[in-house]
Short mmCIF file of C-alpha atoms in Angstrom, two decimals:
data_model
loop_
_atom_site.label_atom_id
_atom_site.label_comp_id
_atom_site.label_asym_id
_atom_site.label_seq_id
_atom_site.Cartn_x
_atom_site.Cartn_y
_atom_site.Cartn_z
CA MET A 1330 -22.15 3.96 8.52
CA LEU A 1331 -23.07 6.95 5.66
CA GLY A 1332 -24.83 5.61 3.23
CA PRO A 1333 -24.77 7.51 -0.92
CA GLU A 1334 -27.26 10.06 0.63
CA SER A 1335 -23.33 11.39 1.88
CA GLY A 1336 -21.73 11.74 -0.90
CA PHE A 1337 -19.21 10.16 0.29
CA ALA A 1338 -18.72 6.87 -2.17
CA PHE A 1339 -14.79 5.85 -2.75
CA GLN A 1340 -13.78 2.20 -3.70
CA ARG A 1341 -10.33 1.70 -3.66
CA PHE A 1342 -8.43 0.14 -7.24
CA ASP A 1343 -5.45 -2.51 -6.08
CA ASP A 1344 -4.55 -4.76 -9.40
CA ILE A 1345 -5.27 -8.00 -8.07
CA GLN A 1346 -5.01 -10.14 -11.08
CA GLY A 1347 -4.69 -13.84 -9.06
CA GLN A 1348 -0.61 -13.68 -8.85
CA ARG A 1349 -0.39 -12.85 -5.11
CA ARG A 1350 2.09 -10.08 -5.92
CA ILE A 1351 3.02 -8.89 -2.19
CA LEU A 1352 2.48 -5.19 -3.60
CA GLU A 1353 -1.40 -5.55 -4.31
CA THR A 1354 -1.02 -5.83 0.08
CA ASN A 1355 -0.88 -2.72 1.79
CA GLY A 1356 -4.12 -0.68 0.02
CA GLY A 1357 -5.07 2.68 0.94
CA GLY A 1358 -4.86 5.40 3.69
CA VAL A 1359 -7.45 8.12 4.76
CA ALA A 1360 -7.07 11.35 5.52
CA LEU A 1361 -9.11 13.49 7.70
CA PHE A 1362 -8.20 16.86 7.75
CA ASP A 1363 -10.24 21.44 7.49
CA PHE A 1364 -8.08 21.68 4.24
CA ASP A 1365 -10.05 24.44 3.90
CA GLY A 1366 -10.43 26.04 6.46
CA ASP A 1367 -13.97 26.42 7.21
CA GLY A 1368 -13.77 24.32 10.90
CA LEU A 1369 -15.05 20.45 9.20
CA LEU A 1370 -12.30 18.22 9.12
CA ASP A 1371 -12.30 16.89 4.59
CA ILE A 1372 -11.43 13.74 4.21
CA TYR A 1373 -8.48 12.25 1.50
CA MET A 1374 -8.92 9.19 0.61
CA THR A 1375 -5.21 7.12 -2.28
CA ASN A 1376 -6.24 4.98 -4.52
CA GLY A 1377 -3.37 2.11 -6.05
CA CYS A 1378 -3.49 2.00 -10.16
CA ARG A 1379 -2.79 -0.74 -12.81
CA LEU A 1380 0.95 -3.14 -13.17
CA PRO A 1381 3.53 -1.56 -13.58
CA VAL A 1382 2.93 1.41 -11.89
CA ARG A 1383 2.67 4.01 -15.60
CA LEU A 1384 3.09 7.47 -13.96
CA ASP A 1385 0.31 8.29 -17.39
CA ASP A 1386 -2.52 6.56 -16.85
CA HIS A 1387 -5.05 8.62 -14.72
CA SER A 1388 -7.45 5.89 -14.77
CA THR A 1389 -7.35 5.57 -10.48
CA PRO A 1390 -6.77 9.32 -8.46
CA GLY A 1391 -6.54 9.41 -5.47
CA GLU A 1392 -9.98 11.46 -4.36
CA LEU A 1393 -10.75 14.47 -1.46
CA PHE A 1394 -13.53 14.55 0.02
CA ARG A 1395 -15.52 18.49 0.98
CA ASN A 1396 -17.06 17.86 4.00
CA LEU A 1397 -21.07 20.95 3.52
CA GLY A 1398 -21.80 20.18 6.74
CA GLY A 1399 -24.22 17.44 8.45
CA MET A 1400 -22.71 14.84 7.53
CA LYS A 1401 -22.51 15.27 3.86
CA PHE A 1402 -19.85 15.66 1.52
CA GLU A 1403 -18.61 16.33 -2.42
CA PRO A 1404 -15.81 14.59 -4.47
CA ILE A 1405 -13.91 18.48 -5.28
CA ALA A 1406 -10.05 16.38 -6.42
CA SER A 1407 -9.51 17.94 -10.05
CA ASP A 1408 -10.99 20.98 -8.69
CA SER A 1409 -8.56 20.98 -5.95
CA LEU A 1410 -6.08 19.74 -8.94
CA LEU A 1411 -5.06 17.47 -5.89
CA VAL A 1412 -4.40 15.36 -8.33
CA GLN A 1413 -2.14 12.14 -7.67
CA PHE A 1414 -1.64 9.98 -9.21
CA GLY A 1415 -0.14 5.57 -9.03
CA GLN A 1416 0.24 3.62 -6.35
CA THR A 1417 0.08 4.99 -3.38
CA HIS A 1418 -0.92 3.63 0.16
CA GLY A 1419 -0.65 6.80 3.05
CA CYS A 1420 -0.58 9.26 4.10
CA ALA A 1421 0.15 12.33 6.21
CA VAL A 1422 -1.00 15.90 7.18
CA GLY A 1423 0.98 18.89 9.20
CA ASP A 1424 1.02 22.62 7.72
CA PHE A 1425 4.43 22.35 6.88
CA ASN A 1426 4.97 26.41 5.62
CA ALA A 1427 3.09 27.28 9.16
CA ASP A 1428 0.55 29.76 6.85
CA GLY A 1429 -2.72 28.15 8.45
CA PHE A 1430 -3.74 25.07 5.72
CA ASP A 1431 -2.78 21.84 6.45
CA ASP A 1432 -0.18 20.56 3.84
CA LEU A 1433 -0.44 16.53 2.57
CA TYR A 1434 1.91 14.76 2.20
CA LEU A 1435 1.28 10.88 0.52
CA THR A 1436 3.38 8.17 -0.08
CA ALA A 1437 4.14 5.43 -2.05
CA PHE A 1438 5.70 2.66 -4.30
CA GLY A 1439 7.72 4.28 -6.69
CA ARG A 1440 7.67 8.05 -5.63
CA ASN A 1441 5.80 10.32 -2.60
CA THR A 1442 4.58 13.46 -3.11
CA PHE A 1443 4.50 16.72 -1.66
CA TRP A 1444 1.45 19.00 -2.08
CA GLN A 1445 0.83 22.17 -1.01
CA ASN A 1446 -2.01 23.70 -0.11
CA ASN A 1447 -2.26 26.91 -1.62
CA GLY A 1448 -5.06 28.45 0.87
CA ASP A 1449 -7.29 29.00 -1.67
CA GLY A 1450 -9.46 26.02 -2.32
CA THR A 1451 -5.91 24.27 -4.66
CA PHE A 1452 -3.21 21.81 -3.91
CA SER A 1453 -0.18 22.44 -5.91
CA ASP A 1454 2.50 19.13 -5.98
CA VAL A 1455 6.80 21.05 -3.95
CA THR A 1456 7.92 17.30 -4.26
CA ASP A 1457 10.93 18.22 -5.89
CA SER A 1458 11.43 21.72 -4.07
CA THR A 1459 11.24 20.81 -0.62
CA GLY A 1460 13.33 17.75 -1.96
CA SER A 1461 11.24 14.50 -0.20
CA ALA A 1462 10.10 12.32 -3.03
CA VAL A 1463 11.53 8.73 -0.69
CA PRO A 1464 12.19 6.24 -4.61
CA GLN A 1465 11.71 3.07 -2.61
CA TRP A 1466 8.23 1.23 -1.58
CA SER A 1467 7.34 3.93 1.60
CA SER A 1468 3.89 2.86 4.31
CA SER A 1469 3.44 5.08 6.73
CA ALA A 1470 4.62 8.69 7.32
CA ALA A 1471 4.46 11.21 10.38
CA PHE A 1472 5.37 15.31 10.00
CA ALA A 1473 6.68 16.05 14.15
CA ASP A 1474 9.41 18.40 15.13
CA LEU A 1475 11.68 15.98 15.90
CA ASN A 1476 14.84 18.77 16.84
CA GLY A 1477 12.72 21.95 18.80
CA ASP A 1478 12.97 24.44 17.10
CA GLY A 1479 9.21 25.05 15.67
CA HIS A 1480 8.82 23.67 12.79
CA LEU A 1481 7.06 21.01 11.69
CA ASP A 1482 9.90 17.52 10.58
CA LEU A 1483 8.79 14.04 8.68
CA TYR A 1484 9.40 11.03 9.29
CA VAL A 1485 8.65 8.61 6.21
CA VAL A 1486 8.65 4.68 7.10
CA ASN A 1487 9.89 1.54 3.73
CA TYR A 1488 8.23 -1.60 3.14
CA LEU A 1489 9.73 -3.75 1.41
CA ASP A 1490 12.45 -3.74 -1.60
CA GLU A 1491 10.24 -5.24 -4.82
CA SER A 1492 9.73 -4.94 -8.19
CA ASP A 1493 6.60 -3.76 -9.33
CA GLU A 1494 8.07 -5.06 -13.91
CA SER A 1495 9.43 -8.35 -11.37
CA PRO A 1496 7.29 -9.11 -9.02
CA ARG A 1497 8.30 -12.36 -7.25
CA LEU A 1498 5.29 -14.64 -6.89
CA CYS A 1499 5.38 -18.06 -5.07
CA PRO A 1500 4.07 -20.53 -6.89
CA GLU A 1501 1.85 -23.31 -5.25
CA LYS A 1502 -0.20 -26.59 -6.51
CA ARG A 1503 -3.53 -26.29 -3.92
CA SER A 1504 -3.69 -22.39 -4.79
CA PRO A 1505 -7.12 -22.51 -7.18
CA ASP A 1506 -4.12 -19.41 -9.64
CA GLY A 1507 -1.42 -21.52 -8.75
CA TYR A 1508 0.63 -18.85 -6.35
CA THR A 1509 0.37 -17.45 -2.78
CA GLY A 1510 1.12 -14.59 -1.62
CA CYS A 1511 4.97 -14.25 -0.91
CA PRO A 1512 5.54 -14.00 2.91
CA PRO A 1513 8.03 -10.73 4.51
CA THR A 1514 10.62 -13.00 5.00
CA LEU A 1515 11.46 -13.58 1.67
CA PHE A 1516 12.26 -9.22 0.82
CA ASP A 1517 15.26 -7.08 2.23
CA GLY A 1518 13.68 -4.74 4.25
CA VAL A 1519 13.87 -0.39 3.05
CA ASP A 1520 15.61 2.04 5.89
CA ASP A 1521 13.65 4.40 6.75
CA VAL A 1522 13.71 8.59 6.19
CA LEU A 1523 14.16 11.35 8.45
CA PHE A 1524 13.77 14.67 6.97
CA LEU A 1525 14.16 17.78 9.19
CA SER A 1526 13.04 21.17 7.91
CA ASP A 1527 15.92 23.66 7.44
CA GLY A 1528 13.22 26.69 7.73
CA ALA A 1529 13.01 27.41 4.54
CA GLY A 1530 10.84 24.94 2.48
CA ARG A 1531 13.21 22.33 2.36
CA LEU A 1532 13.28 18.48 4.20
CA VAL A 1533 16.37 17.70 4.39
CA ASP A 1534 17.90 13.98 4.34
CA CYS A 1535 19.09 14.41 8.29
CA THR A 1536 18.62 9.32 8.68
CA LYS A 1537 22.44 8.85 8.60
CA ALA A 1538 23.16 11.47 10.71
CA CYS A 1539 19.99 10.78 13.16
CA GLY A 1540 21.14 8.00 13.50
CA ILE A 1541 18.78 5.10 12.07
CA ASP A 1542 20.57 4.39 9.05
CA GLY A 1543 21.22 1.06 8.34
CA LEU A 1544 18.51 -1.16 10.08
CA ASN A 1545 16.84 -1.60 7.01
CA GLY A 1546 13.22 -2.45 8.83
CA LYS A 1547 10.57 -3.30 7.24
CA GLY A 1548 7.51 -0.61 8.66
CA LEU A 1549 4.78 -0.49 8.23
CA GLY A 1550 3.78 1.40 10.97
CA VAL A 1551 4.67 5.00 13.28
CA ALA A 1552 4.16 7.46 15.71
CA VAL A 1553 6.17 9.73 16.93
CA VAL A 1554 5.28 10.70 20.38
CA ASP A 1555 6.11 11.80 24.29
CA LEU A 1556 6.78 8.18 25.84
CA ASP A 1557 8.17 9.44 29.39
CA GLY A 1558 6.89 12.78 29.23
CA ASP A 1559 9.77 15.50 28.73
CA LEU A 1560 7.88 17.04 25.81
CA LYS A 1561 10.58 15.59 23.46
CA PRO A 1562 8.95 12.83 21.52
CA GLU A 1563 10.04 9.26 20.35
CA ILE A 1564 9.77 7.90 16.79
CA TYR A 1565 7.51 4.22 17.46
CA VAL A 1566 7.50 2.04 13.97
CA ALA A 1567 6.22 -1.30 13.73
CA ASN A 1568 8.15 -4.02 11.96
CA ASP A 1569 6.47 -6.40 9.88
CA GLY A 1570 7.71 -9.83 11.19
CA GLU A 1571 11.21 -7.57 12.79
CA ALA A 1572 11.78 -6.53 16.19
CA ASN A 1573 10.16 -3.27 15.72
CA PHE A 1574 11.74 0.38 17.00
CA LEU A 1575 11.87 2.63 19.53
CA PHE A 1576 14.05 5.50 18.64
CA GLY A 1577 14.86 8.04 21.70
CA PRO A 1578 17.39 9.17 23.28
CA PRO A 1579 20.55 7.49 23.50
CA VAL A 1580 21.63 6.53 27.64
CA GLU A 1581 25.46 7.52 27.02
CA GLY A 1582 27.20 9.05 24.54
CA VAL A 1583 26.25 11.62 22.29
CA ARG A 1584 23.70 13.05 21.51
CA SER A 1585 24.33 15.32 18.52
CA THR A 1586 25.32 16.37 15.16
CA LEU A 1587 26.14 18.63 13.04
CA VAL A 1588 24.89 18.93 9.98
CA PRO A 1589 25.84 22.28 7.56
CA GLY A 1590 22.58 24.49 6.70
CA LEU A 1591 20.74 23.01 10.53
CA GLY A 1592 22.76 23.24 12.71
CA ALA A 1593 23.33 20.36 16.02
CA VAL A 1594 20.31 17.46 14.68
CA PRO A 1595 19.50 14.93 18.03
CA ARG A 1596 21.64 11.32 17.56
CA PHE A 1597 18.65 8.29 18.13
CA GLU A 1598 19.30 5.37 19.48
CA ASP A 1599 17.11 1.67 19.19
CA ARG A 1600 15.59 1.68 23.42
CA ALA A 1601 13.09 -1.16 21.57
CA LEU A 1602 14.84 -4.12 22.83
CA ALA A 1603 15.46 -2.14 26.64
CA GLY A 1604 11.42 -0.95 26.73
CA ALA A 1605 10.38 -4.67 26.38
CA VAL A 1606 8.41 -3.30 23.02
CA ALA A 1607 10.70 -4.47 20.16
CA LEU A 1608 9.11 -7.83 21.02
CA ASN A 1609 6.71 -9.41 22.76
CA GLU A 1610 6.49 -11.03 25.37
CA ASP A 1611 7.35 -14.48 24.33
CA GLY A 1612 10.44 -13.06 22.17
CA PHE A 1613 9.08 -13.30 19.39
CA ALA A 1614 8.83 -10.65 16.35
CA GLN A 1615 4.75 -10.47 14.88
CA ALA A 1616 4.31 -9.07 11.98
CA SER A 1617 3.21 -6.10 13.24
CA MET A 1618 1.19 -3.14 11.07
CA GLY A 1619 -1.21 -0.55 12.95
CA ILE A 1620 0.13 1.78 16.37
CA ALA A 1621 -2.73 2.69 18.09
CA VAL A 1622 -1.62 4.86 20.82
CA GLY A 1623 -3.00 5.87 23.96
CA ASP A 1624 -3.39 6.78 27.83
CA CYS A 1625 -5.32 3.50 27.64
CA ASP A 1626 -4.98 2.98 31.90
CA ARG A 1627 -5.29 6.69 32.73
CA ASN A 1628 -1.75 6.74 34.76
CA GLY A 1629 -0.61 9.96 33.07
CA LEU A 1630 1.69 7.83 30.06
CA ALA A 1631 1.03 6.46 26.26
CA ASP A 1632 0.42 3.53 25.73
CA LEU A 1633 0.77 1.00 22.71
CA PHE A 1634 -1.38 -1.41 20.85
CA LEU A 1635 -0.26 -2.52 17.06
CA THR A 1636 -1.64 -5.28 15.31
CA HIS A 1637 -0.68 -8.13 14.05
CA PHE A 1638 -1.42 -11.83 11.25
CA PHE A 1639 -3.98 -13.89 11.84
CA GLY A 1640 -3.15 -16.98 14.04
CA ASP A 1641 -1.22 -13.72 16.13
CA THR A 1642 -2.62 -11.56 18.88
CA ASN A 1643 -2.24 -7.63 18.83
CA THR A 1644 -0.24 -6.82 21.28
CA LEU A 1645 -0.89 -4.14 24.48
CA TYR A 1646 2.00 -2.22 26.23
CA LEU A 1647 0.77 -0.15 28.79
CA ASN A 1648 3.69 2.39 29.69
CA ARG A 1649 5.11 2.11 32.94
CA GLY A 1650 7.61 4.91 32.83
CA ASN A 1651 11.14 5.52 31.92
CA PHE A 1652 10.71 3.94 28.57
CA THR A 1653 9.92 0.82 30.70
CA PHE A 1654 6.43 -1.46 29.11
CA GLU A 1655 4.47 -4.17 30.64
CA ASP A 1656 3.17 -7.03 27.59
CA SER A 1657 -0.23 -6.71 29.13
CA THR A 1658 -2.18 -8.20 26.20
CA ARG A 1659 -4.15 -11.54 27.78
CA GLY A 1660 -4.58 -8.54 31.45
CA SER A 1661 -6.04 -6.73 28.58
CA ARG A 1662 -8.27 -8.88 26.79
CA LEU A 1663 -7.26 -7.85 23.71
CA GLY A 1664 -5.17 -11.51 22.65
CA THR A 1665 -7.55 -14.01 22.83
CA THR A 1666 -11.14 -12.10 20.06
CA SER A 1667 -7.48 -10.80 18.02
CA ARG A 1668 -5.60 -14.68 17.02
CA GLN A 1669 -8.77 -15.38 14.24
CA SER A 1670 -7.94 -11.78 12.78
CA LEU A 1671 -5.47 -10.09 10.32
CA GLY A 1672 -5.35 -6.35 11.78
CA PHE A 1673 -4.08 -3.40 9.68
CA GLY A 1674 -5.72 -0.08 10.63
CA THR A 1675 -6.02 1.26 14.55
CA ALA A 1676 -7.01 3.65 16.50
CA PHE A 1677 -8.00 4.32 20.95
CA LEU A 1678 -10.56 6.67 20.75
CA ASP A 1679 -13.71 7.50 23.56
CA CYS A 1680 -16.65 6.49 21.95
CA ASP A 1681 -19.35 7.80 24.92
CA ASN A 1682 -16.92 10.83 26.24
CA ASN A 1683 -16.65 8.72 29.76
CA GLY A 1684 -13.22 9.84 29.87
CA TRP A 1685 -11.98 6.03 28.81
CA LEU A 1686 -10.04 5.31 25.46
CA ASP A 1687 -12.20 2.58 23.67
CA LEU A 1688 -11.07 0.92 20.55
CA ILE A 1689 -11.41 0.20 16.75
CA VAL A 1690 -9.88 -1.78 14.66
CA ALA A 1691 -10.15 -2.67 10.68
CA ASN A 1692 -8.89 -6.17 10.34
CA GLY A 1693 -8.83 -8.45 6.21
CA HIS A 1694 -6.16 -10.91 5.61
CA VAL A 1695 -3.79 -10.14 2.98
CA ASP A 1696 -4.92 -11.99 -0.10
CA ASP A 1697 -7.48 -15.05 -0.45
CA ARG A 1698 -6.15 -18.78 1.61
CA THR A 1699 -10.23 -19.98 2.46
CA TRP A 1700 -8.20 -22.75 0.16
CA LEU A 1701 -5.28 -24.02 2.47
CA ARG A 1702 -6.96 -23.51 5.96
CA ASN A 1703 -9.68 -21.45 7.79
CA GLU A 1704 -8.20 -18.40 6.68
CA PRO A 1705 -11.73 -15.49 5.87
CA TYR A 1706 -10.55 -13.06 3.21
CA ARG A 1707 -13.03 -10.81 4.51
CA MET A 1708 -13.28 -10.19 8.47
CA ARG A 1709 -15.24 -8.46 10.74
CA PRO A 1710 -13.46 -5.54 12.89
CA GLN A 1711 -13.32 -4.73 16.40
CA LEU A 1712 -15.06 -2.00 19.02
CA TYR A 1713 -14.11 -2.83 21.62
CA ARG A 1714 -14.44 -0.49 24.84
CA SER A 1715 -12.38 0.06 27.96
CA ARG A 1716 -14.35 -1.78 31.81
CA ARG A 1717 -11.98 1.00 32.71
CA ASP A 1718 -9.76 -1.76 35.37
CA GLY A 1719 -6.78 -1.92 32.27
CA SER A 1720 -9.49 -4.52 30.46
CA PHE A 1721 -11.43 -4.00 27.31
CA GLU A 1722 -14.74 -6.06 26.93
CA ASP A 1723 -15.54 -6.60 22.90
CA VAL A 1724 -19.39 -4.92 21.71
CA SER A 1725 -19.13 -4.76 17.73
CA ASP A 1726 -22.28 -7.78 17.86
CA TRP A 1727 -24.19 -4.65 18.80
CA SER A 1728 -21.98 -2.21 17.92
CA GLY A 1729 -23.62 -1.63 14.12
CA GLU A 1730 -23.97 -2.63 11.01
CA PHE A 1731 -20.50 -1.92 9.64
CA PHE A 1732 -19.46 -3.67 12.60
CA ARG A 1733 -20.92 -6.95 12.33
CA LYS A 1734 -20.92 -7.25 8.74
CA ALA A 1735 -17.03 -8.75 6.70
CA TRP A 1736 -14.26 -6.44 4.78
CA ILE A 1737 -10.66 -6.77 4.02
CA GLY A 1738 -9.45 -3.25 6.02
CA ARG A 1739 -6.09 -0.71 6.11
CA GLY A 1740 -6.75 2.18 6.32
CA LEU A 1741 -8.84 4.31 9.50
CA ALA A 1742 -8.90 7.72 10.20
CA ILE A 1743 -11.36 8.86 13.49
CA GLY A 1744 -12.25 12.66 13.64
CA ASP A 1745 -15.46 14.54 14.34
CA LEU A 1746 -17.25 14.35 11.41
CA ASP A 1747 -20.41 15.93 12.15
CA ARG A 1748 -19.35 18.26 15.27
CA ASP A 1749 -21.70 17.23 17.69
CA GLY A 1750 -18.45 15.72 20.36
CA ARG A 1751 -18.19 12.08 19.56
CA ILE A 1752 -15.83 10.55 17.60
CA ASP A 1753 -16.09 9.24 14.39
CA ALA A 1754 -14.28 7.01 11.21
CA VAL A 1755 -13.37 6.52 7.86
CA VAL A 1756 -11.78 3.54 6.58
CA SER A 1757 -10.23 2.28 3.31
CA HIS A 1758 -11.08 -1.73 2.56
CA GLN A 1759 -9.43 -3.01 -0.97
CA GLN A 1760 -12.15 -4.36 -3.34
CA ASP A 1761 -15.50 -2.59 -1.57
CA SER A 1762 -16.40 0.20 -0.59
CA SER A 1763 -14.69 2.52 1.73
CA VAL A 1764 -16.45 3.44 5.02
CA ALA A 1765 -17.34 6.55 7.13
CA LEU A 1766 -19.43 6.12 9.57
CA GLN A 1767 -20.91 8.25 12.05
CA ASN A 1768 -20.31 7.41 16.32
CA GLU A 1769 -24.56 8.12 17.50
CA THR A 1770 -23.02 6.08 20.68
CA ALA A 1771 -25.77 7.60 23.80
CA GLY A 1772 -23.34 9.04 26.55
CA GLY A 1773 -21.35 12.66 27.26
CA ASN A 1774 -20.04 15.77 26.65
CA SER A 1775 -16.36 17.02 25.42
CA ILE A 1776 -13.96 19.29 24.70
CA VAL A 1777 -12.66 19.21 20.90
CA LEU A 1778 -10.17 21.10 21.54
CA ARG A 1779 -8.54 21.97 17.60
CA LEU A 1780 -4.61 23.63 18.76
CA VAL A 1781 -2.72 26.90 17.23
CA GLY A 1782 1.10 26.15 18.22
CA THR A 1783 2.64 29.84 17.85
CA ARG A 1784 6.08 29.25 19.28
CA SER A 1785 5.76 25.12 18.89
CA ASN A 1786 4.54 24.01 15.83
CA ARG A 1787 1.77 26.03 14.16
CA ASN A 1788 -0.58 22.21 14.35
CA GLY A 1789 0.68 22.54 17.78
CA ILE A 1790 2.30 18.33 17.05
CA GLY A 1791 3.66 17.26 20.50
CA THR A 1792 1.49 19.38 22.51
CA VAL A 1793 -0.34 17.72 25.58
CA VAL A 1794 -3.98 18.22 27.26
CA GLU A 1795 -4.41 17.76 30.73
CA VAL A 1796 -7.95 18.28 32.75
CA VAL A 1797 -6.47 19.56 35.94
CA SER A 1798 -8.61 18.73 38.12
CA ASP A 1799 -8.92 15.59 37.85
CA VAL A 1800 -7.91 12.71 40.70
CA VAL A 1801 -6.98 9.50 37.71
CA PRO A 1802 -4.84 11.39 35.32
CA LEU A 1803 -6.70 11.67 32.08
CA ARG A 1804 -3.99 13.20 28.97
CA ARG A 1805 -4.15 13.33 25.45
CA GLU A 1806 -1.34 14.21 23.48
CA LEU A 1807 -1.70 15.07 20.09
CA VAL A 1808 0.29 12.25 18.47
CA GLY A 1809 2.37 12.59 14.41
CA GLY A 1810 1.58 9.60 12.67
CA ALA A 1811 -0.42 6.61 14.38
CA GLY A 1812 -3.06 4.61 12.92
CA PHE A 1813 -1.66 2.23 8.95
CA GLN A 1814 -0.68 4.89 6.48
CA SER A 1815 -3.65 7.40 7.18
CA ALA A 1816 -3.67 10.42 9.47
CA SER A 1817 -6.31 11.14 12.17
CA ALA A 1818 -7.58 14.84 12.64
CA GLN A 1819 -4.65 16.79 14.50
CA GLU A 1820 -7.36 17.65 17.12
CA ILE A 1821 -7.68 16.35 21.14
CA HIS A 1822 -10.96 14.39 22.19
CA LEU A 1823 -11.21 15.13 25.89
CA GLY A 1824 -14.30 12.56 26.66
CA LEU A 1825 -15.67 13.74 30.45
CA GLN A 1826 -19.12 11.95 31.37
CA LYS A 1827 -22.18 14.35 32.55
CA ARG A 1828 -19.03 17.03 33.63
CA SER A 1829 -18.38 20.73 31.78
CA ASP A 1830 -17.63 23.75 33.71
CA LEU A 1831 -13.87 22.32 33.53
CA THR A 1832 -9.76 23.96 34.18
CA ILE A 1833 -7.41 22.96 31.06
CA ARG A 1834 -3.69 22.81 31.34
CA ILE A 1835 -1.67 22.21 27.99
CA ASN A 1836 1.49 21.83 27.84
CA TRP A 1837 2.81 23.46 24.34
CA PRO A 1838 5.74 21.63 22.72
CA SER A 1839 8.34 24.99 23.23
CA GLY A 1840 7.38 24.70 26.86
CA SER A 1841 4.44 26.98 27.31
CA VAL A 1842 1.57 26.24 29.72
CA ASP A 1843 -1.72 27.70 28.95
CA THR A 1844 -4.10 26.58 31.97
CA HIS A 1845 -8.32 27.63 30.96
CA THR A 1846 -11.19 27.45 33.46
CA ARG A 1847 -14.81 27.56 33.27
CA THR A 1848 -13.80 25.88 30.45
CA ASN A 1849 -17.54 23.80 28.90
CA PRO A 1850 -18.07 21.33 26.39
CA GLY A 1851 -17.84 22.18 23.35
CA VAL A 1852 -15.20 22.62 19.73
CA TRP A 1853 -12.64 25.07 20.29
CA THR A 1854 -8.92 26.47 19.22
CA ALA A 1855 -6.81 27.05 21.00
CA ILE A 1856 -3.64 29.74 19.81
CA GLU A 1857 -0.32 29.21 21.60
CA ARG A 1858 0.00 31.56 24.53
CA GLN A 1859 -3.87 33.35 24.32
CA GLY A 1860 -7.19 32.45 25.48
CA PRO A 1861 -9.23 30.02 23.42
CA LEU A 1862 -11.58 30.49 20.86
CA ARG A 1863 -15.27 28.10 21.27
CA THR A 1864 -16.04 28.18 17.62
CA LYS A 1865 -18.51 25.32 18.33
#
């Protein structure tokens, strides 16, 4: 856990006034991306504001931290002109205009904003020119190429229909302040928004044309990932207290619709119920918040892990192929250890570079209920180590100071901040300082791979990288979104144990396949249809 000498110091402002308004609960997110192209991951933290929202209140801006190397950072948001105000929650990162510099999309209560990276250390607000403003309460978002044209599209998750001027309150005589938090069941859900790029700098709202309107979900997390191995993305949405969505190609019927200016756009249908990822194994909808995506059992298919509410378990869905999943929460040993926590941000990560995905979870209650039941407000985060048999061991007690303290955890993003081949993390908290975690785990070698698409989208989102020589599949996909209101580094991390001199195969979304032999541990950049370049 980095100290103040690192230069990373940020505490999110949330206007928590004692009325327990639901607008106070979602907190903020984290984005890890190399905004200035120097090879190091920088950090962006979203911030809140006083409620009701007043956009002329500039007292609580978000912050951008430039990575100086050696786990040193400096705040530069004002110099970069990335001046975010308002009640902002989540973030998504993608090189939307394919100029080599990643752009930043921010979700909010009110109006989302799109910040174009100018490539000179500054950003410009291009929300209006791209047509990407969303007036609803948005939570998470994800960039991905949803129609296979090589341009990044955008999926925006919306949460609840609520007012900041006259918010719904739930009186409770036993509470010290006279209120308790209102459950999301009292609010109407809001349709998500699916934008497709026109390839000329605008995003076109294709929500209805793509067949995902009228569902009024209560979304908090989203992941765009290839779940059936055909190199075409599906969209998985975590809904709060309602069935989750899995948007894939229709089993029968029309698979595309004509949209003026775009041509044929894909149709989706919700296949979550048929695939057994809408509900848990008991047939109940859960309060789904964050999503972790990864092949944790190494069968060559991406699995899904979701965080849930206090008193319930988190859920692990193992991918069995052909859009079918198995609820393996009990068999994975992830159930009992999560029942007394309330999870938000989460990610699969290979902490010790042994090739098996471990799991990290940020926990924290939505409001202080210690007066009602024995429900803690601040909660300890959790780190699980893979047992290499489909189950996990909670190793939080001996994983460092951060995991022994209690926090109100929300957004979480992972990436190799110090370029030592080990995956680090940044966590956004409510009512406490946010935290950057340096991974000091003793372990093996790794390859950290940045992708540059030429026929595919520039970020290579949707690319699958495999270690060819492994009998047990070692497969990683660069997914769009995942986590909770956060954007992890858009890089592939391959834990290799002590191995070197490997052959890796890169399966690009365009259909191109690049095979590279004698690839050694280190940080690499792979350009589609060209050789990889070692950068460290």
